[in-house]
Amino acid sequence: MSEGLEGVIAARTVLSDVDGARGRLVIRGYAVEDLAGRTRYEEAAHLLFDGFFDEAPSDLAAVLGEARARVFAEVGALDDGLARRDPVEAMRALLARLPDGDDLGTALLLIAAPAVFTPAVLRVAAGNTPIAPDPALSHAADILRMTRGAPATDAEAAALDAYLVTVCDHGLNASTFAARVVASTRAGLTSSVLAGLSALKGPLHGGAPGPVIDMLDAIGTPRNARPWLERALARGDRLMGFGHRIYRVRDPRADALKAAVRTLASATGAAPGRLAFAEAVEQAALEILREHKPDRPLDTNVEFYTALLLEALGLPPASFTCVFAMGRVAGWLAHAREQLAGGRLIRPQSVYVGPEVRVAA
Ligand code: CMC
């Protein structure tokens, strides 16, 4: 038995390859750092979907725009009580209203759902009216426009595209595995995505970037980094944005996202102070983690620079996990289809360690 299924191979996939020793992520034959910054999210979704849906058009942008417009009808179910919940819970509740299915139409609605529902949840929670999608815009530009109520610049849309592409797929991570388990029962794509979203929510997976901002804000100054981080480890806390089950070196997505933060800052003329501060905290954390756990290589993971990038885009930390879902949903869907196409029911076994058999009273 392997605790946490560490080292267990549970699927064959053509979708992505995570090489934890070399710090390399390949998505359908492309290194992640080559895709991020050069590819729109629609193109990355098409790359993942290719061969899994008979009727997938070569350009997903137009059909995805229409799917955003269609899914907006569900926003009517968003009342004030739901909007006050954690944004992931509110977005998940709206997504759960979509019917199950296995076709491209269902998949497009499911890609559109986090992108449309999250801005609506944030706006209603802030006392504003949800903004309807503009199907003519790119997915990333429309997400930013629906969130802020004002158009995004090309540089901002490109930065969000870089993020969504960077996180679109990542081997058999916990949420993708959950999505594949549900797909293996033939429950349908909406059920698979709900399983993925629920697994993503936890701080050990997709819930980490919001707490990264909390950590940076609590540290406040570079000089305070070391004492603050040492106190956190002494309390038994985990440092958010560091460590990974598979990577024993730096997560390649961290550098892809750091590059996107730099590009965005130079396009907007933003002061480099926040990035320099984050780099100082990162260096202190890496040093302290090496001292704290000399036998376990703990390096920067995707979530550290995710937090910086999404913050620079003006997105609230409470929404970061929802934004992660906006990207990863294409991966969940492609994996679900791949599982359906070739996989058997996923049904592992457990070792019983409970009481001996006894006679019921
Ligand atoms: N800070 C402090 N100690 C850590 C950290 C950390 N970030 N990560 C691992 N450790 C320690 C851990 O306490 C354990 O020590 P011990 O054996 O004494 O209990 C040892 O390193 C091994 O940890 P583990 O929990 O067995 O490793 P894992 O493979 O189960 O955990 C992880 C991977 C990502 C859950 C973990 O590194 C972690 O909790 N990181 C912080 C949360 C975080 O950044 N999450 C985002 C993950 S990346 C997004 C994604 O791809 O899903």
Short mmCIF file of C-alpha atoms and ligand atoms in Angstrom, two decimals:
data_model
loop_
_atom_site.label_atom_id
_atom_site.label_comp_id
_atom_site.label_asym_id
_atom_site.label_seq_id
_atom_site.Cartn_x
_atom_site.Cartn_y
_atom_site.Cartn_z
CA MET A 1 0.00 0.00 0.00
CA SER A 2 1.19 3.52 -0.80
CA GLU A 3 0.04 6.38 1.46
CA GLY A 4 -1.50 9.06 -0.71
CA LEU A 5 -0.99 6.72 -3.73
CA GLU A 6 2.53 8.16 -3.99
CA GLY A 7 4.37 6.58 -6.92
CA VAL A 8 1.26 4.70 -8.11
CA ILE A 9 0.58 4.92 -11.85
CA ALA A 10 -3.19 4.91 -12.35
CA ALA A 11 -3.74 6.07 -15.95
CA ARG A 12 -2.21 6.26 -19.39
CA THR A 13 -2.58 9.71 -20.91
CA VAL A 14 -1.65 11.59 -24.05
CA LEU A 15 -2.50 14.90 -22.36
CA SER A 16 0.45 15.94 -20.19
CA ASP A 17 3.66 14.66 -18.68
CA VAL A 18 5.04 15.87 -15.35
CA ASP A 19 8.74 15.10 -14.92
CA GLY A 20 9.36 15.78 -11.25
CA ALA A 21 13.08 15.05 -11.31
CA ARG A 22 13.89 17.43 -14.16
CA GLY A 23 11.23 20.02 -13.41
CA ARG A 24 9.57 19.68 -16.80
CA LEU A 25 5.90 19.87 -17.81
CA VAL A 26 4.88 18.86 -21.33
CA ILE A 27 1.32 19.46 -22.53
CA ARG A 28 0.49 17.36 -25.61
CA GLY A 29 4.05 17.60 -26.86
CA TYR A 30 4.78 21.25 -25.94
CA ALA A 31 6.84 22.49 -23.01
CA VAL A 32 4.63 24.63 -20.78
CA GLU A 33 6.99 27.60 -21.00
CA ASP A 34 6.62 27.55 -24.81
CA LEU A 35 2.83 27.52 -24.64
CA ALA A 36 2.42 30.17 -21.93
CA GLY A 37 2.65 33.69 -23.32
CA ARG A 38 2.30 32.49 -26.94
CA THR A 39 -1.02 30.66 -26.89
CA ARG A 40 -4.52 31.75 -26.10
CA TYR A 41 -6.53 29.65 -23.68
CA GLU A 42 -8.95 28.69 -26.47
CA GLU A 43 -6.01 27.20 -28.41
CA ALA A 44 -4.76 25.29 -25.38
CA ALA A 45 -8.26 23.90 -24.80
CA HIS A 46 -8.41 22.84 -28.43
CA LEU A 47 -5.02 21.15 -28.08
CA LEU A 48 -6.34 19.16 -25.11
CA PHE A 49 -9.68 18.33 -26.74
CA ASP A 50 -8.20 17.24 -30.08
CA GLY A 51 -9.34 13.69 -30.83
CA PHE A 52 -11.64 13.48 -27.79
CA PHE A 53 -14.69 15.16 -29.35
CA ASP A 54 -15.63 14.24 -32.95
CA GLU A 55 -17.02 17.61 -33.82
CA ALA A 56 -14.49 20.01 -32.16
CA PRO A 57 -13.93 23.00 -34.51
CA SER A 58 -10.31 24.06 -35.09
CA ASP A 59 -11.03 27.47 -33.56
CA LEU A 60 -12.84 27.16 -30.23
CA ALA A 61 -13.04 30.94 -29.67
CA ALA A 62 -16.41 31.52 -31.38
CA VAL A 63 -18.18 28.47 -29.92
CA LEU A 64 -16.76 29.17 -26.47
CA GLY A 65 -18.03 32.77 -26.70
CA GLU A 66 -21.52 31.44 -27.48
CA ALA A 67 -21.24 28.99 -24.57
CA ARG A 68 -20.41 31.88 -22.21
CA ALA A 69 -23.53 33.70 -23.39
CA ARG A 70 -25.68 30.57 -22.92
CA VAL A 71 -24.38 29.79 -19.46
CA PHE A 72 -25.08 33.34 -18.28
CA ALA A 73 -28.79 32.37 -18.09
CA GLU A 74 -27.96 30.38 -14.92
CA VAL A 75 -26.74 33.52 -13.14
CA GLY A 76 -30.41 34.30 -12.39
CA ALA A 77 -30.19 31.60 -9.67
CA LEU A 78 -27.51 33.58 -7.82
CA ASP A 79 -29.12 35.21 -4.81
CA ASP A 80 -27.43 37.39 -2.17
CA GLY A 81 -27.11 34.48 0.29
CA LEU A 82 -25.25 32.32 -2.22
CA ALA A 83 -23.04 35.21 -3.34
CA ARG A 84 -21.90 35.75 0.27
CA ARG A 85 -20.51 32.20 0.47
CA ASP A 86 -16.92 31.33 -0.40
CA PRO A 87 -16.72 32.11 -4.15
CA VAL A 88 -15.76 28.50 -4.98
CA GLU A 89 -18.87 27.21 -3.18
CA ALA A 90 -21.13 29.75 -4.89
CA MET A 91 -19.61 29.11 -8.32
CA ARG A 92 -19.83 25.33 -7.77
CA ALA A 93 -23.52 25.59 -6.82
CA LEU A 94 -24.28 27.39 -10.09
CA LEU A 95 -22.19 24.93 -12.09
CA ALA A 96 -24.07 22.02 -10.47
CA ARG A 97 -27.27 23.29 -12.13
CA LEU A 98 -25.90 22.37 -15.59
CA PRO A 99 -27.14 19.04 -16.98
CA ASP A 100 -24.82 16.08 -17.35
CA GLY A 101 -23.76 14.99 -20.83
CA ASP A 102 -20.72 13.70 -22.69
CA ASP A 103 -20.75 15.82 -25.83
CA LEU A 104 -18.81 18.90 -26.94
CA GLY A 105 -21.78 21.18 -26.18
CA THR A 106 -21.73 20.11 -22.52
CA ALA A 107 -17.93 20.48 -22.40
CA LEU A 108 -18.09 24.04 -23.75
CA LEU A 109 -20.73 25.05 -21.19
CA LEU A 110 -18.50 23.60 -18.48
CA ILE A 111 -15.46 25.59 -19.68
CA ALA A 112 -17.64 28.69 -19.78
CA ALA A 113 -19.16 28.12 -16.34
CA PRO A 114 -16.30 29.13 -13.97
CA ALA A 115 -15.40 32.02 -16.30
CA VAL A 116 -18.94 33.46 -16.23
CA PHE A 117 -20.12 32.50 -12.73
CA THR A 118 -17.05 33.72 -10.83
CA PRO A 119 -17.29 37.35 -12.01
CA ALA A 120 -21.05 37.25 -11.33
CA VAL A 121 -20.49 35.94 -7.78
CA LEU A 122 -17.86 38.61 -7.06
CA ARG A 123 -20.03 41.40 -8.42
CA VAL A 124 -23.22 40.36 -6.57
CA ALA A 125 -21.22 39.93 -3.33
CA ALA A 126 -19.99 43.53 -3.79
CA GLY A 127 -23.55 44.80 -4.39
CA ASN A 128 -23.16 45.16 -8.17
CA THR A 129 -25.12 43.70 -11.08
CA PRO A 130 -23.60 40.79 -13.04
CA ILE A 131 -22.29 41.72 -16.48
CA ALA A 132 -23.29 39.58 -19.47
CA PRO A 133 -20.52 37.99 -21.56
CA ASP A 134 -19.40 39.45 -24.88
CA PRO A 135 -19.02 36.40 -27.17
CA ALA A 136 -16.84 38.39 -29.58
CA LEU A 137 -14.04 38.82 -27.02
CA SER A 138 -11.36 36.30 -26.17
CA HIS A 139 -12.12 34.14 -23.14
CA ALA A 140 -9.46 35.90 -21.01
CA ALA A 141 -10.46 39.44 -22.06
CA ASP A 142 -14.12 38.67 -21.35
CA ILE A 143 -13.37 37.24 -17.89
CA LEU A 144 -11.57 40.45 -16.90
CA ARG A 145 -14.28 42.65 -18.42
CA MET A 146 -17.09 40.76 -16.65
CA THR A 147 -15.19 40.97 -13.34
CA ARG A 148 -14.36 44.67 -13.44
CA GLY A 149 -17.10 46.13 -15.56
CA ALA A 150 -14.48 47.73 -17.83
CA PRO A 151 -12.49 46.40 -20.79
CA ALA A 152 -9.11 44.83 -20.12
CA THR A 153 -6.00 45.96 -21.97
CA ASP A 154 -4.35 43.55 -24.41
CA ALA A 155 -1.46 43.13 -21.94
CA GLU A 156 -3.84 42.17 -19.14
CA ALA A 157 -5.73 39.68 -21.31
CA ALA A 158 -2.41 38.20 -22.44
CA ALA A 159 -1.29 37.83 -18.81
CA LEU A 160 -4.50 36.00 -17.88
CA ASP A 161 -4.12 33.81 -20.98
CA ALA A 162 -0.57 32.95 -19.86
CA TYR A 163 -1.94 31.89 -16.47
CA LEU A 164 -4.89 29.86 -17.80
CA VAL A 165 -2.64 28.05 -20.29
CA THR A 166 0.02 27.36 -17.66
CA VAL A 167 -2.46 25.58 -15.39
CA CYS A 168 -4.69 23.92 -18.05
CA ASP A 169 -3.38 20.42 -17.33
CA HIS A 170 -0.90 18.74 -15.00
CA GLY A 171 -0.86 14.96 -15.10
CA LEU A 172 -2.80 13.02 -12.51
CA ASN A 173 -3.07 15.73 -9.85
CA ALA A 174 -5.74 15.26 -7.14
CA SER A 175 -8.54 17.09 -8.95
CA THR A 176 -7.87 15.42 -12.30
CA PHE A 177 -7.78 12.03 -10.62
CA ALA A 178 -11.11 12.82 -8.91
CA ALA A 179 -12.56 13.85 -12.29
CA ARG A 180 -11.30 10.62 -13.89
CA VAL A 181 -12.72 8.46 -11.08
CA VAL A 182 -16.15 9.97 -11.63
CA ALA A 183 -15.81 9.71 -15.44
CA SER A 184 -14.95 6.03 -15.04
CA THR A 185 -18.42 5.42 -13.56
CA ARG A 186 -19.95 7.06 -16.71
CA ALA A 187 -21.72 9.68 -14.61
CA GLY A 188 -21.19 12.48 -17.20
CA LEU A 189 -18.95 15.49 -17.69
CA THR A 190 -20.72 17.85 -15.27
CA SER A 191 -20.34 15.30 -12.49
CA SER A 192 -16.64 14.88 -13.35
CA VAL A 193 -16.02 18.64 -13.30
CA LEU A 194 -17.83 18.98 -9.96
CA ALA A 195 -15.57 16.29 -8.50
CA GLY A 196 -12.49 18.06 -9.88
CA LEU A 197 -13.61 21.43 -8.56
CA SER A 198 -14.27 20.04 -5.09
CA ALA A 199 -10.80 18.48 -4.93
CA LEU A 200 -9.19 21.66 -6.24
CA LYS A 201 -10.70 23.73 -3.43
CA GLY A 202 -8.40 22.43 -0.69
CA PRO A 203 -5.31 24.40 0.37
CA LEU A 204 -2.99 21.48 -0.39
CA HIS A 205 -4.04 21.71 -4.04
CA GLY A 206 -5.70 24.76 -5.65
CA GLY A 207 -6.57 26.69 -2.51
CA ALA A 208 -3.01 27.85 -1.82
CA PRO A 209 -2.60 31.12 -3.79
CA GLY A 210 -5.03 33.17 -1.68
CA PRO A 211 -3.07 32.25 1.49
CA VAL A 212 0.17 33.20 -0.33
CA ILE A 213 -1.11 36.79 -0.45
CA ASP A 214 -2.07 36.58 3.25
CA MET A 215 1.48 35.40 3.99
CA LEU A 216 3.10 38.21 1.97
CA ASP A 217 0.87 40.80 3.61
CA ALA A 218 1.57 39.46 7.10
CA ILE A 219 5.35 39.48 6.44
CA GLY A 220 5.16 43.06 5.17
CA THR A 221 8.89 43.82 4.77
CA PRO A 222 11.86 41.78 3.46
CA ARG A 223 13.55 42.09 6.86
CA ASN A 224 10.59 40.41 8.55
CA ALA A 225 10.60 37.43 6.12
CA ARG A 226 12.99 35.15 7.97
CA PRO A 227 11.61 35.61 11.52
CA TRP A 228 7.99 35.35 10.29
CA LEU A 229 8.65 32.20 8.28
CA GLU A 230 10.62 30.61 11.11
CA ARG A 231 7.75 31.24 13.52
CA ALA A 232 5.29 29.73 11.02
CA LEU A 233 7.35 26.54 10.68
CA ALA A 234 7.84 26.35 14.46
CA ARG A 235 4.03 26.39 14.83
CA GLY A 236 3.90 23.45 12.40
CA ASP A 237 2.40 25.50 9.53
CA ARG A 238 3.19 24.70 5.90
CA LEU A 239 4.52 27.52 3.79
CA MET A 240 2.00 28.08 1.02
CA GLY A 241 3.44 28.04 -2.50
CA PHE A 242 6.25 25.61 -1.63
CA GLY A 243 6.64 21.85 -1.88
CA HIS A 244 5.11 19.39 -4.32
CA ARG A 245 4.25 15.71 -4.47
CA ILE A 246 5.97 15.19 -7.83
CA TYR A 247 8.52 17.99 -8.29
CA ARG A 248 11.77 17.53 -6.42
CA VAL A 249 13.10 20.69 -8.10
CA ARG A 250 11.49 23.98 -8.96
CA ASP A 251 8.02 23.71 -10.53
CA PRO A 252 8.48 24.92 -14.15
CA ARG A 253 5.16 26.74 -13.94
CA ALA A 254 6.61 29.08 -11.29
CA ASP A 255 9.03 30.57 -13.82
CA ALA A 256 6.43 30.71 -16.60
CA LEU A 257 4.21 32.76 -14.29
CA LYS A 258 7.03 34.92 -12.95
CA ALA A 259 7.85 35.83 -16.58
CA ALA A 260 4.18 36.75 -17.10
CA VAL A 261 4.25 38.99 -13.98
CA ARG A 262 7.33 40.78 -15.38
CA THR A 263 5.79 41.23 -18.84
CA LEU A 264 2.60 42.60 -17.35
CA ALA A 265 4.48 44.99 -15.05
CA SER A 266 6.56 46.38 -17.91
CA ALA A 267 3.42 46.84 -20.07
CA THR A 268 1.50 48.66 -17.34
CA GLY A 269 4.48 50.55 -15.96
CA ALA A 270 3.73 49.11 -12.50
CA ALA A 271 6.42 49.59 -9.86
CA PRO A 272 8.57 46.44 -9.55
CA GLY A 273 8.43 46.65 -5.73
CA ARG A 274 5.90 43.90 -5.11
CA LEU A 275 7.77 41.40 -7.31
CA ALA A 276 11.12 42.26 -5.68
CA PHE A 277 9.54 41.81 -2.24
CA ALA A 278 8.03 38.46 -3.25
CA GLU A 279 11.41 37.31 -4.56
CA ALA A 280 13.00 38.21 -1.22
CA VAL A 281 10.34 36.22 0.65
CA GLU A 282 10.81 33.30 -1.74
CA GLN A 283 14.57 33.25 -1.17
CA ALA A 284 14.12 33.36 2.60
CA ALA A 285 11.53 30.56 2.44
CA LEU A 286 13.76 28.34 0.31
CA GLU A 287 16.68 28.79 2.71
CA ILE A 288 14.57 28.07 5.77
CA LEU A 289 12.89 25.05 4.18
CA ARG A 290 16.33 23.62 3.33
CA GLU A 291 17.39 24.00 6.97
CA HIS A 292 14.03 22.74 8.26
CA LYS A 293 13.80 19.63 6.04
CA PRO A 294 17.29 18.83 4.72
CA ASP A 295 16.15 15.40 3.45
CA ARG A 296 13.12 16.60 1.54
CA PRO A 297 13.72 18.98 -1.39
CA LEU A 298 11.03 21.66 -1.04
CA ASP A 299 11.01 24.25 -3.81
CA THR A 300 8.70 26.93 -5.16
CA ASN A 301 5.48 25.59 -6.72
CA VAL A 302 3.00 27.11 -9.17
CA GLU A 303 0.94 28.84 -6.50
CA PHE A 304 3.54 31.38 -5.36
CA TYR A 305 3.68 33.35 -8.63
CA THR A 306 0.05 32.59 -9.40
CA ALA A 307 -0.75 34.77 -6.42
CA LEU A 308 1.46 37.61 -7.71
CA LEU A 309 0.05 37.46 -11.23
CA LEU A 310 -3.62 37.32 -10.26
CA GLU A 311 -3.07 40.11 -7.72
CA ALA A 312 -1.41 42.25 -10.43
CA LEU A 313 -4.52 41.68 -12.56
CA GLY A 314 -6.63 43.15 -9.75
CA LEU A 315 -8.43 39.89 -9.00
CA PRO A 316 -9.40 39.42 -5.34
CA PRO A 317 -7.53 36.63 -3.47
CA ALA A 318 -10.86 35.02 -2.53
CA SER A 319 -11.37 34.29 -6.24
CA PHE A 320 -7.97 32.73 -6.98
CA THR A 321 -9.13 29.11 -6.71
CA CYS A 322 -12.03 29.88 -9.05
CA VAL A 323 -9.56 31.36 -11.55
CA PHE A 324 -7.44 28.20 -11.25
CA ALA A 325 -10.60 26.23 -12.10
CA MET A 326 -11.18 28.44 -15.18
CA GLY A 327 -7.89 27.08 -16.54
CA ARG A 328 -7.86 23.50 -15.22
CA VAL A 329 -11.42 22.75 -16.37
CA ALA A 330 -10.18 22.00 -19.93
CA GLY A 331 -7.79 19.42 -18.48
CA TRP A 332 -10.52 17.79 -16.36
CA LEU A 333 -12.78 17.50 -19.41
CA ALA A 334 -10.09 16.05 -21.68
CA HIS A 335 -9.09 13.54 -18.99
CA ALA A 336 -12.72 12.58 -18.42
CA ARG A 337 -13.14 11.90 -22.15
CA GLU A 338 -9.87 9.99 -22.26
CA GLN A 339 -10.98 7.88 -19.31
CA LEU A 340 -14.33 7.17 -20.96
CA ALA A 341 -12.68 6.25 -24.25
CA GLY A 342 -10.34 3.63 -22.93
CA GLY A 343 -10.51 3.26 -19.20
CA ARG A 344 -12.18 0.78 -16.92
CA LEU A 345 -14.06 1.62 -13.74
CA ILE A 346 -11.52 2.95 -11.23
CA ARG A 347 -12.01 0.87 -8.12
CA PRO A 348 -8.96 0.30 -5.91
CA GLN A 349 -8.96 -1.81 -2.76
CA SER A 350 -8.34 -1.07 0.91
CA VAL A 351 -6.70 -3.03 3.72
CA TYR A 352 -9.10 -3.65 6.60
CA VAL A 353 -7.56 -2.67 9.96
CA GLY A 354 -10.79 -2.51 11.98
CA PRO A 355 -11.99 -4.79 14.81
CA GLU A 356 -12.17 -8.58 14.46
CA VAL A 357 -15.49 -9.95 13.25
CA ARG A 358 -17.90 -10.18 16.20
CA VAL A 359 -21.50 -11.19 16.67
CA ALA A 360 -24.01 -8.34 16.50
CA ALA A 361 -25.98 -7.88 19.75
N1 CMC B 1 6.04 23.90 4.18
C1 CMC B 1 6.60 23.24 5.21
N2 CMC B 1 6.80 21.91 5.22
C2 CMC B 1 6.43 21.23 4.14
C3 CMC B 1 5.85 21.85 3.03
C4 CMC B 1 5.67 23.24 3.08
N3 CMC B 1 5.11 23.91 2.05
N4 CMC B 1 5.57 20.93 2.10
C5 CMC B 1 5.95 19.75 2.61
N5 CMC B 1 6.47 19.93 3.84
C6 CMC B 1 7.00 18.91 4.73
C7 CMC B 1 5.87 18.17 5.40
O1 CMC B 1 5.50 18.78 6.62
C8 CMC B 1 6.43 16.80 5.57
O2 CMC B 1 7.22 16.77 6.74
P1 CMC B 1 7.04 15.54 7.78
O3 CMC B 1 7.47 14.33 7.02
O4 CMC B 1 7.99 15.91 8.89
O5 CMC B 1 5.61 15.52 8.17
C9 CMC B 1 7.38 16.63 4.38
O6 CMC B 1 7.69 17.95 3.94
C10 CMC B 1 6.75 15.89 3.25
O7 CMC B 1 5.48 16.46 3.01
P2 CMC B 1 4.23 15.63 2.52
O8 CMC B 1 3.00 16.26 3.06
O9 CMC B 1 4.42 14.17 2.76
O10 CMC B 1 4.34 15.84 0.97
P3 CMC B 1 3.17 15.72 -0.02
O11 CMC B 1 3.74 15.24 -1.30
O12 CMC B 1 2.04 14.94 0.52
O13 CMC B 1 2.67 17.24 -0.11
C11 CMC B 1 2.06 19.37 -0.80
C12 CMC B 1 2.73 18.06 -1.22
C13 CMC B 1 1.95 20.29 -2.02
C14 CMC B 1 0.64 19.09 -0.29
C15 CMC B 1 2.89 20.06 0.31
O14 CMC B 1 4.18 20.34 -0.17
C16 CMC B 1 2.22 21.31 0.86
O15 CMC B 1 1.38 21.21 1.75
N6 CMC B 1 2.57 22.54 0.33
C17 CMC B 1 1.95 23.76 0.80
C18 CMC B 1 0.60 23.97 0.11
C19 CMC B 1 0.76 24.32 -1.35
O16 CMC B 1 1.61 25.11 -1.74
N7 CMC B 1 -0.11 23.72 -2.17
C20 CMC B 1 -0.09 23.90 -3.61
C21 CMC B 1 0.47 22.69 -4.27
S1 CMC B 1 0.97 23.00 -5.97
C22 CMC B 1 -0.53 23.05 -6.83
C23 CMC B 1 -0.82 21.77 -7.45
O17 CMC B 1 -0.12 21.39 -8.43
O18 CMC B 1 -1.73 21.12 -6.96
#
